[in-house]
Amino acid sequence: LRFKHGSVYTPEYQPDLDFENHAWEESRGMGYSYGYNREEDAWDYNSTQSLVYHLLDKVSRGGNFLLDIGPDEHGKIPPIMEERLLQIGDWLKINGAAIYGTERWKRVSQWTEGRQDYKAKKGEDIMMKLTVDPEPGFAVKEVFYTYNAAKNNLYAVFPRYPSNKKLVLKNMPVSGYRGDIHFLSTGEKLKYDIVGDNLVIMLPDYDPNKIKAPYAYAVEIGNFGAFVHKPQMNIAYEPDLSAATVTITDADPGAKIQFSLQTNAQLETKEYTGPFTVKGNALIRAMAFRSADAIPSDTATASIVGLEMMKAVKPGNLQKGLAYRYYESDRMNMKILGSLQPVKTGVTDQVSVALKQRPDRFGLVFTGYIRIPATGGYEFATTSDDGSILTIDDTEVVNNDGNHGQEEKTGRCLLEKGYHSFQLRYFDSGGGNGLSMQYRRMGGAWISPPGSMFFHP
């Protein structure tokens, strides 16, 4: 049920999760524990600099930051925690305008060149790696954006002070901008240039006597940033998967929505006037527009899958059960899983982690065929800790990939009675692990597939 129900989603120590259209906050302690832990030393605690970056990262993406402090057995807050809170408070006294009363802007951050998929190793601080201490070849977030709709002010917060004193905000819709820009650290008005689509802001000399909270620096771009929120799409499938009804909504009064509908046969673009029906697989893109003084929304994308019949195959002589390959690696993810040599192979009649040879950091790939009892629409679900991907007839049906706790994802497809090729990939990157799979006829009850449904050559 996690991240499916509730007024506020609350990931814990999961800084990579994002919930664009739902209220959320990340919960974490200053160290590895929520309560006071006598075994933790100074180096087990996040630095103030890191905690400020955690705060910026959450607020820029529309979330809150729930930072836990744990009293000791005497009810006293440890001095190291007091110090962190006081230093964060000092930073907020100066830069609070970029935090309080703000929301997620159209763009949440600006990255440098490089890969954006870094995964922290054990003991590493992910926010430091994503800001000021990157690994070679990986990008960092060089600017965090927040927006105050009541004042129409955009804030750009940057962890590194540029050595050339020029803050370059790239690909900004600033043509014709004539507003004022202020540096929150000193309150002074800044000069700027518009170079193509870039806003180049001239910062003052770095003076530690004036800049009292040096963890991150913020500029206020006045009377700028009004934008149209990304529209949301809801897809309601017919019980027999014969069609789907698409509804597009926008949170901004007076906004107009344009959408494109791409199918195997054609691509058409039109203005949205109400729910419409789609038959067959399709890709839908939608944008919202309001007026000349508001930046158009980002593009919302939704895929309609499972409405095209997947034909059964005739694989020849088969044996009962699924073939499996078992892997081990100290750094495990879906990409690494595909490059490893199996430690063990065999046949099994169930999808689970019972085949593991060690407590964690392993992978499994199940392959073979699944026999579908009757033609119709089916829904499949995988529940896994960490990632899993289910493929039927070389078509991805359920994508539950990623480093996460026990989480369920579903997918649907229209299947002809008979045999269909089957593959389920799973990995555990450490900590707890688990894997299960269920299916149902559309509208029916969920059940675990019996071993009699699985076959292999």
Tab-separated table of C-alpha atoms in Angstrom, residues 20-403:
chain	number	residue	atom	x	y	z
A	20	GLU	CA	5.272	15.270	-8.566
A	21	ASN	CA	1.475	15.193	-8.196
A	22	HIS	CA	1.103	14.158	-4.550
A	23	ALA	CA	1.972	15.722	-1.201
A	24	TRP	CA	5.085	14.106	0.277
A	25	GLU	CA	7.974	14.484	2.691
A	26	GLU	CA	11.161	12.537	3.229
A	27	SER	CA	11.818	11.359	6.752
A	28	ARG	CA	15.332	10.678	8.021
A	29	GLY	CA	17.586	11.103	11.017
A	30	MET	CA	20.802	13.072	11.218
A	31	GLY	CA	22.662	9.791	11.369
A	32	TYR	CA	21.693	6.213	10.601
A	33	SER	CA	19.209	5.943	13.476
A	34	TYR	CA	15.945	7.680	14.318
A	35	GLY	CA	16.496	7.395	18.053
A	36	TYR	CA	19.614	8.276	20.012
A	37	ASN	CA	22.323	5.695	19.286
A	38	ARG	CA	25.370	5.559	21.563
A	39	GLU	CA	27.264	3.602	18.885
A	40	GLU	CA	27.154	6.536	16.449
A	41	ASP	CA	30.177	8.846	16.302
A	42	ALA	CA	30.639	12.296	14.765
A	43	TRP	CA	31.347	10.888	11.294
A	44	ASP	CA	28.053	8.946	11.364
A	45	TYR	CA	26.101	12.226	11.332
A	46	ASN	CA	25.267	14.236	8.234
A	47	SER	CA	27.071	17.569	8.119
A	48	THR	CA	25.083	20.811	8.189
A	49	GLN	CA	26.101	21.354	4.575
A	50	SER	CA	24.634	17.979	3.589
A	51	LEU	CA	21.419	18.570	5.540
A	52	VAL	CA	20.911	21.932	3.828
A	53	TYR	CA	21.288	20.166	0.459
A	54	HIS	CA	18.766	17.524	1.556
A	55	LEU	CA	16.354	20.334	2.458
A	56	LEU	CA	16.887	22.095	-0.873
A	57	ASP	CA	16.451	18.890	-2.825
A	58	LYS	CA	13.102	18.120	-1.162
A	59	VAL	CA	11.690	21.647	-1.386
A	60	SER	CA	12.734	22.058	-5.028
A	61	ARG	CA	10.716	18.934	-5.840
A	62	GLY	CA	7.655	20.102	-3.908
A	63	GLY	CA	8.250	18.072	-0.751
A	64	ASN	CA	8.911	18.655	2.929
A	65	PHE	CA	11.938	17.529	4.920
A	66	LEU	CA	11.180	15.718	8.185
A	67	LEU	CA	14.485	15.678	10.084
A	68	ASP	CA	14.457	13.505	13.193
A	69	ILE	CA	16.389	14.260	16.377
A	70	GLY	CA	16.645	11.655	19.114
A	71	PRO	CA	16.946	12.500	22.811
A	72	ASP	CA	19.243	10.390	24.989
A	73	GLU	CA	18.143	8.437	28.078
A	74	HIS	CA	18.013	11.676	30.093
A	75	GLY	CA	15.709	13.365	27.582
A	76	LYS	CA	18.512	15.646	26.375
A	77	ILE	CA	19.120	16.411	22.732
A	78	PRO	CA	22.783	15.591	21.971
A	79	PRO	CA	24.863	18.759	21.417
A	80	ILE	CA	25.895	17.647	17.912
A	81	MET	CA	22.212	17.592	16.925
A	82	GLU	CA	21.606	20.975	18.564
A	83	GLU	CA	24.533	22.394	16.605
A	84	ARG	CA	23.171	21.076	13.295
A	85	LEU	CA	19.720	22.597	13.977
A	86	LEU	CA	21.154	25.958	14.986
A	87	GLN	CA	23.351	26.111	11.885
A	88	ILE	CA	20.448	25.174	9.597
A	89	GLY	CA	18.462	27.909	11.345
A	90	ASP	CA	21.222	30.439	10.684
A	91	TRP	CA	21.109	29.525	6.992
A	92	LEU	CA	17.303	29.839	6.921
A	93	LYS	CA	17.384	33.292	8.549
A	94	ILE	CA	19.241	34.513	5.474
A	95	ASN	CA	17.836	32.294	2.726
A	96	GLY	CA	14.402	31.384	4.076
A	97	ALA	CA	12.628	33.280	1.284
A	98	ALA	CA	13.813	30.539	-1.072
A	99	ILE	CA	12.216	27.886	1.168
A	100	TYR	CA	9.124	29.105	3.011
A	101	GLY	CA	5.948	29.541	0.977
A	102	THR	CA	7.533	28.125	-2.172
A	103	GLU	CA	6.485	25.308	-4.458
A	104	ARG	CA	7.909	23.118	-7.156
A	105	TRP	CA	8.733	25.135	-10.277
A	106	LYS	CA	8.457	23.913	-13.844
A	107	ARG	CA	12.110	22.848	-13.636
A	108	VAL	CA	13.390	21.531	-10.306
A	109	SER	CA	17.150	21.728	-10.876
A	110	GLN	CA	19.968	22.381	-13.326
A	111	TRP	CA	22.528	19.653	-13.913
A	112	THR	CA	26.081	19.778	-15.173
A	113	GLU	CA	27.185	17.536	-18.034
A	114	GLY	CA	27.544	13.831	-17.271
A	115	ARG	CA	25.529	10.855	-16.107
A	116	GLN	CA	22.657	11.513	-13.707
A	117	ASP	CA	22.180	7.993	-12.321
A	118	TYR	CA	24.792	7.820	-9.552
A	119	LYS	CA	23.996	5.361	-6.764
A	120	ALA	CA	25.756	5.975	-3.464
A	121	LYS	CA	27.992	3.279	-2.045
A	122	LYS	CA	27.633	2.158	1.541
A	123	GLY	CA	28.652	4.964	3.890
A	124	GLU	CA	28.527	7.672	1.209
A	125	ASP	CA	26.378	10.785	1.499
A	126	ILE	CA	24.292	10.814	-1.673
A	127	MET	CA	23.511	14.546	-1.549
A	128	MET	CA	27.196	15.461	-1.354
A	129	LYS	CA	27.857	13.229	-4.354
A	130	LEU	CA	25.019	14.899	-6.254
A	131	THR	CA	26.198	18.453	-5.504
A	132	VAL	CA	29.832	19.187	-4.630
A	133	ASP	CA	31.671	15.851	-4.466
A	134	PRO	CA	30.862	13.932	-7.684
A	135	GLU	CA	32.508	10.795	-8.982
A	136	PRO	CA	34.305	11.159	-12.357
A	137	GLY	CA	31.884	11.139	-15.270
A	138	PHE	CA	28.793	11.869	-13.160
A	139	ALA	CA	26.778	15.094	-13.201
A	140	VAL	CA	25.777	17.195	-10.210
A	141	LYS	CA	22.840	19.446	-9.423
A	142	GLU	CA	24.450	22.871	-9.719
A	143	VAL	CA	21.221	24.856	-9.183
A	144	PHE	CA	18.016	24.131	-7.229
A	145	TYR	CA	14.879	26.069	-8.217
A	146	THR	CA	11.940	27.055	-5.988
A	147	TYR	CA	9.034	29.354	-6.780
A	148	ASN	CA	6.801	31.670	-4.730
A	149	ALA	CA	3.518	31.984	-6.640
A	150	ALA	CA	2.080	34.693	-4.345
A	151	LYS	CA	5.003	37.034	-5.110
A	152	ASN	CA	5.846	35.622	-8.570
A	153	ASN	CA	9.485	35.234	-7.525
A	154	LEU	CA	11.769	32.494	-8.757
A	155	TYR	CA	14.695	31.406	-6.558
A	156	ALA	CA	17.892	29.807	-7.829
A	157	VAL	CA	19.958	28.224	-5.048
A	158	PHE	CA	23.474	27.038	-5.871
A	159	PRO	CA	25.865	24.963	-3.688
A	160	ARG	CA	29.117	26.149	-5.340
A	161	TYR	CA	30.106	29.823	-5.563
A	162	PRO	CA	31.369	30.322	-9.149
A	163	SER	CA	35.040	31.255	-9.248
A	164	ASN	CA	34.345	33.693	-12.113
A	165	LYS	CA	31.415	35.219	-10.150
A	166	LYS	CA	28.971	34.405	-12.979
A	167	LEU	CA	25.908	32.296	-12.260
A	168	VAL	CA	24.637	30.912	-15.575
A	169	LEU	CA	21.011	29.714	-15.545
A	170	LYS	CA	20.624	27.735	-18.746
A	171	ASN	CA	17.666	27.372	-21.113
A	172	MET	CA	15.504	29.921	-19.323
A	173	PRO	CA	12.460	31.598	-20.932
A	174	VAL	CA	13.847	35.082	-20.170
A	175	SER	CA	13.373	36.847	-23.482
A	176	GLY	CA	12.324	40.417	-22.671
A	177	TYR	CA	12.869	40.053	-18.906
A	178	ARG	CA	13.452	43.411	-17.179
A	179	GLY	CA	12.944	42.609	-13.502
A	180	ASP	CA	15.270	42.907	-10.500
A	181	ILE	CA	17.524	40.156	-9.183
A	182	HIS	CA	18.777	40.169	-5.574
A	183	PHE	CA	21.404	38.148	-3.709
A	184	LEU	CA	19.833	36.889	-0.475
A	185	SER	CA	23.159	36.597	1.355
A	186	THR	CA	23.758	40.365	1.211
A	187	GLY	CA	20.446	41.791	-0.018
A	188	GLU	CA	22.161	43.656	-2.840
A	189	LYS	CA	20.742	44.092	-6.335
A	190	LEU	CA	22.675	42.211	-9.017
A	191	LYS	CA	23.454	42.977	-12.639
A	192	TYR	CA	22.660	40.381	-15.295
A	193	ASP	CA	22.771	39.681	-19.028
A	194	ILE	CA	20.530	37.628	-21.276
A	195	VAL	CA	22.680	35.578	-23.650
A	196	GLY	CA	20.474	33.562	-25.947
A	197	ASP	CA	18.360	31.353	-23.680
A	198	ASN	CA	20.752	31.789	-20.730
A	199	LEU	CA	20.402	34.202	-17.834
A	200	VAL	CA	23.913	35.243	-16.725
A	201	ILE	CA	23.906	36.804	-13.231
A	202	MET	CA	26.917	38.783	-11.982
A	203	LEU	CA	27.659	37.868	-8.368
A	204	PRO	CA	29.656	40.065	-5.962
A	205	ASP	CA	33.132	39.252	-4.715
A	206	TYR	CA	33.018	36.461	-2.183
A	207	ASP	CA	33.313	38.237	1.165
A	208	PRO	CA	33.089	35.928	4.217
A	209	ASN	CA	32.372	38.974	6.379
A	210	LYS	CA	29.097	39.468	4.503
A	211	ILE	CA	28.198	35.891	3.529
A	212	LYS	CA	27.500	34.365	6.932
A	213	ALA	CA	25.944	30.990	5.947
A	214	PRO	CA	28.167	29.501	3.238
A	215	TYR	CA	26.472	26.128	2.696
A	216	ALA	CA	24.477	27.318	-0.340
A	217	TYR	CA	23.655	30.666	-1.925
A	218	ALA	CA	20.367	31.988	-3.324
A	219	VAL	CA	19.333	34.653	-5.810
A	220	GLU	CA	15.792	36.005	-6.061
A	221	ILE	CA	14.594	36.624	-9.623
A	222	GLY	CA	11.782	39.104	-9.106
A	223	ASN	CA	8.485	39.097	-11.003
A	224	PHE	CA	9.423	36.004	-12.971
A	225	GLY	CA	8.545	32.331	-13.111
A	226	ALA	CA	4.745	32.212	-13.527
A	227	PHE	CA	4.045	28.924	-15.253
A	228	VAL	CA	1.261	26.517	-16.103
A	229	HIS	CA	1.297	23.253	-14.178
A	230	LYS	CA	1.719	20.025	-16.065
A	231	PRO	CA	-1.664	18.430	-16.891
A	232	GLN	CA	-2.560	15.068	-15.408
A	233	MET	CA	-3.891	12.115	-17.355
A	234	ASN	CA	-6.147	9.353	-16.123
A	235	ILE	CA	-6.621	6.188	-18.167
A	236	ALA	CA	-9.608	3.919	-17.471
A	237	TYR	CA	-9.443	0.552	-19.238
A	238	GLU	CA	-12.512	-1.397	-20.279
A	239	PRO	CA	-12.780	-4.687	-18.338
A	240	ASP	CA	-12.119	-6.732	-21.480
A	241	LEU	CA	-9.300	-4.401	-22.619
A	242	SER	CA	-11.220	-3.585	-25.810
A	243	ALA	CA	-10.580	0.153	-25.289
A	244	ALA	CA	-9.491	2.826	-22.809
A	245	THR	CA	-10.980	6.197	-21.898
A	246	VAL	CA	-8.517	9.064	-21.432
A	247	THR	CA	-9.292	12.060	-19.215
A	248	ILE	CA	-6.889	15.030	-19.032
A	249	THR	CA	-7.145	17.612	-16.239
A	250	ASP	CA	-5.234	20.781	-15.420
A	251	ALA	CA	-4.908	22.562	-12.083
A	252	ASP	CA	-4.697	26.036	-13.617
A	253	PRO	CA	-8.040	27.838	-14.224
A	254	GLY	CA	-8.380	29.107	-17.768
A	255	ALA	CA	-5.658	26.889	-19.166
A	256	LYS	CA	-6.056	25.192	-22.536
A	257	ILE	CA	-4.696	21.716	-23.151
A	258	GLN	CA	-3.308	20.401	-26.411
A	259	PHE	CA	-2.497	16.740	-26.837
A	260	SER	CA	-1.072	14.394	-29.426
A	261	LEU	CA	-2.197	10.808	-29.912
A	262	GLN	CA	0.271	8.463	-31.544
A	263	THR	CA	-0.767	4.979	-32.619
A	264	ASN	CA	0.748	2.476	-35.015
A	265	ALA	CA	-1.359	3.979	-37.761
A	266	GLN	CA	-1.060	7.734	-37.276
A	267	LEU	CA	-0.139	10.802	-35.230
A	268	GLU	CA	-2.769	13.459	-34.601
A	269	THR	CA	-2.678	16.645	-32.529
A	270	LYS	CA	-5.724	18.536	-31.265
A	271	GLU	CA	-7.122	20.654	-28.443
A	272	TYR	CA	-8.568	18.702	-25.538
A	273	THR	CA	-12.312	19.240	-25.067
A	274	GLY	CA	-13.283	16.170	-23.034
A	275	PRO	CA	-12.617	12.470	-22.394
A	276	PHE	CA	-11.897	10.375	-25.483
A	277	THR	CA	-11.654	6.666	-26.280
A	278	VAL	CA	-8.592	4.855	-27.603
A	279	LYS	CA	-8.507	1.405	-29.146
A	280	GLY	CA	-5.136	-0.268	-29.396
A	281	ASN	CA	-1.802	0.710	-27.889
A	282	ALA	CA	-0.994	4.413	-28.008
A	283	LEU	CA	1.291	7.156	-26.693
A	284	ILE	CA	-0.299	10.409	-25.498
A	285	ARG	CA	1.497	13.714	-24.870
A	286	ALA	CA	-0.245	16.750	-23.411
A	287	MET	CA	0.748	20.369	-22.659
A	288	ALA	CA	-1.178	23.211	-21.021
A	289	PHE	CA	-1.151	26.891	-22.033
A	290	ARG	CA	-2.740	29.862	-20.288
A	291	SER	CA	-1.590	33.250	-21.543
A	292	ALA	CA	1.410	35.094	-22.893
A	293	ASP	CA	2.604	35.977	-19.369
A	294	ALA	CA	2.778	32.349	-18.190
A	295	ILE	CA	5.373	29.783	-19.221
A	296	PRO	CA	3.698	26.758	-20.903
A	297	SER	CA	3.657	23.547	-18.903
A	298	ASP	CA	6.029	20.654	-19.293
A	299	THR	CA	4.802	17.754	-21.395
A	300	ALA	CA	2.825	15.057	-19.628
A	301	THR	CA	3.240	11.624	-21.190
A	302	ALA	CA	1.142	8.491	-20.784
A	303	SER	CA	1.285	5.141	-22.537
A	304	ILE	CA	-1.724	2.965	-23.229
A	305	VAL	CA	-0.518	-0.602	-23.370
A	306	GLY	CA	-2.136	-4.004	-23.361
A	307	LEU	CA	-4.917	-3.322	-25.862
A	308	GLU	CA	-3.361	-5.258	-28.734
A	309	MET	CA	-3.731	-9.027	-28.761
A	310	MET	CA	-0.567	-10.965	-28.001
A	311	LYS	CA	-0.759	-14.177	-30.017
A	312	ALA	CA	0.057	-17.540	-28.480
A	313	VAL	CA	3.074	-19.470	-29.763
A	314	LYS	CA	3.757	-23.135	-30.460
A	315	PRO	CA	7.062	-23.821	-28.718
A	316	GLY	CA	7.185	-27.587	-29.322
A	317	ASN	CA	8.068	-30.077	-26.608
A	318	LEU	CA	8.160	-28.511	-23.165
A	319	GLN	CA	8.905	-29.605	-19.632
A	320	LYS	CA	7.248	-28.399	-16.455
A	321	GLY	CA	8.724	-25.480	-14.522
A	322	LEU	CA	10.712	-22.339	-15.275
A	323	ALA	CA	14.429	-22.316	-15.941
A	324	TYR	CA	16.333	-19.995	-13.620
A	325	ARG	CA	19.783	-18.435	-13.443
A	326	TYR	CA	21.187	-17.239	-10.121
A	327	TYR	CA	23.801	-14.438	-9.843
A	328	GLU	CA	25.859	-12.747	-7.132
A	329	SER	CA	27.600	-9.355	-7.056
A	330	ASP	CA	28.564	-6.867	-4.338
A	331	ARG	CA	27.097	-4.082	-6.511
A	332	MET	CA	23.851	-5.333	-7.957
A	333	ASN	CA	21.336	-3.602	-10.202
A	334	MET	CA	19.387	-4.524	-13.321
A	335	LYS	CA	22.143	-3.395	-15.686
A	336	ILE	CA	24.854	-5.293	-13.830
A	337	LEU	CA	22.592	-8.350	-13.684
A	338	GLY	CA	22.664	-8.584	-17.478
A	339	SER	CA	26.466	-8.640	-17.591
A	340	LEU	CA	27.150	-11.376	-15.024
A	341	GLN	CA	27.809	-15.073	-15.391
A	342	PRO	CA	25.391	-17.277	-13.418
A	343	VAL	CA	26.582	-18.900	-10.220
A	344	LYS	CA	23.896	-21.565	-10.438
A	345	THR	CA	21.178	-22.701	-12.865
A	346	GLY	CA	18.198	-24.986	-12.505
A	347	VAL	CA	14.446	-25.422	-12.776
A	348	THR	CA	11.754	-24.238	-10.361
A	349	ASP	CA	7.961	-24.172	-10.226
A	350	GLN	CA	7.685	-20.894	-8.306
A	351	VAL	CA	8.879	-17.289	-8.499
A	352	SER	CA	10.548	-16.383	-5.189
A	353	VAL	CA	13.873	-15.589	-3.502
A	354	ALA	CA	14.002	-19.043	-1.878
A	355	LEU	CA	16.702	-19.958	-4.413
A	356	LYS	CA	19.219	-17.463	-2.995
A	357	GLN	CA	22.600	-18.781	-1.844
A	358	ARG	CA	23.457	-15.869	0.467
A	359	PRO	CA	21.486	-13.300	2.521
A	360	ASP	CA	21.642	-10.396	0.043
A	361	ARG	CA	23.203	-8.838	-3.090
A	362	PHE	CA	22.081	-11.432	-5.578
A	363	GLY	CA	19.969	-11.697	-8.711
A	364	LEU	CA	17.608	-14.165	-10.370
A	365	VAL	CA	16.329	-14.511	-13.921
A	366	PHE	CA	13.365	-16.824	-14.577
A	367	THR	CA	12.674	-17.814	-18.203
A	368	GLY	CA	10.304	-20.131	-20.036
A	369	TYR	CA	6.640	-20.080	-20.983
A	370	ILE	CA	3.392	-19.345	-19.196
A	371	ARG	CA	0.227	-21.154	-20.322
A	372	ILE	CA	-2.813	-18.870	-20.425
A	373	PRO	CA	-6.099	-20.768	-19.833
A	374	ALA	CA	-8.434	-18.512	-21.861
A	375	THR	CA	-8.240	-15.586	-24.267
A	376	GLY	CA	-8.846	-12.221	-22.585
A	377	GLY	CA	-7.428	-9.329	-20.632
A	378	TYR	CA	-5.009	-10.129	-17.805
A	379	GLU	CA	-3.282	-8.075	-15.138
A	380	PHE	CA	0.061	-9.052	-13.621
A	381	ALA	CA	1.735	-7.782	-10.447
A	382	THR	CA	5.209	-8.161	-8.991
A	383	THR	CA	6.029	-7.313	-5.398
A	384	SER	CA	9.757	-7.000	-4.878
A	385	ASP	CA	12.550	-5.641	-2.704
A	386	ASP	CA	14.531	-4.446	-4.714
A	387	GLY	CA	13.898	-4.355	-8.497
A	388	SER	CA	11.977	-6.661	-10.821
A	389	ILE	CA	10.869	-6.560	-14.477
A	390	LEU	CA	8.292	-8.933	-15.978
A	391	THR	CA	8.312	-9.514	-19.740
A	392	ILE	CA	5.775	-11.541	-21.735
A	393	ASP	CA	6.297	-12.220	-25.455
A	394	ASP	CA	9.264	-9.815	-25.416
A	395	THR	CA	6.943	-7.026	-24.196
A	396	GLU	CA	7.598	-5.352	-20.846
A	397	VAL	CA	4.408	-5.832	-18.821
A	398	VAL	CA	5.506	-4.832	-15.289
A	399	ASN	CA	8.421	-2.516	-14.511
A	400	ASN	CA	9.216	-2.598	-10.784
A	401	ASP	CA	12.877	-1.713	-11.224
A	402	GLY	CA	15.000	0.325	-8.797
A	403	ASN	CA	16.495	0.215	-5.309
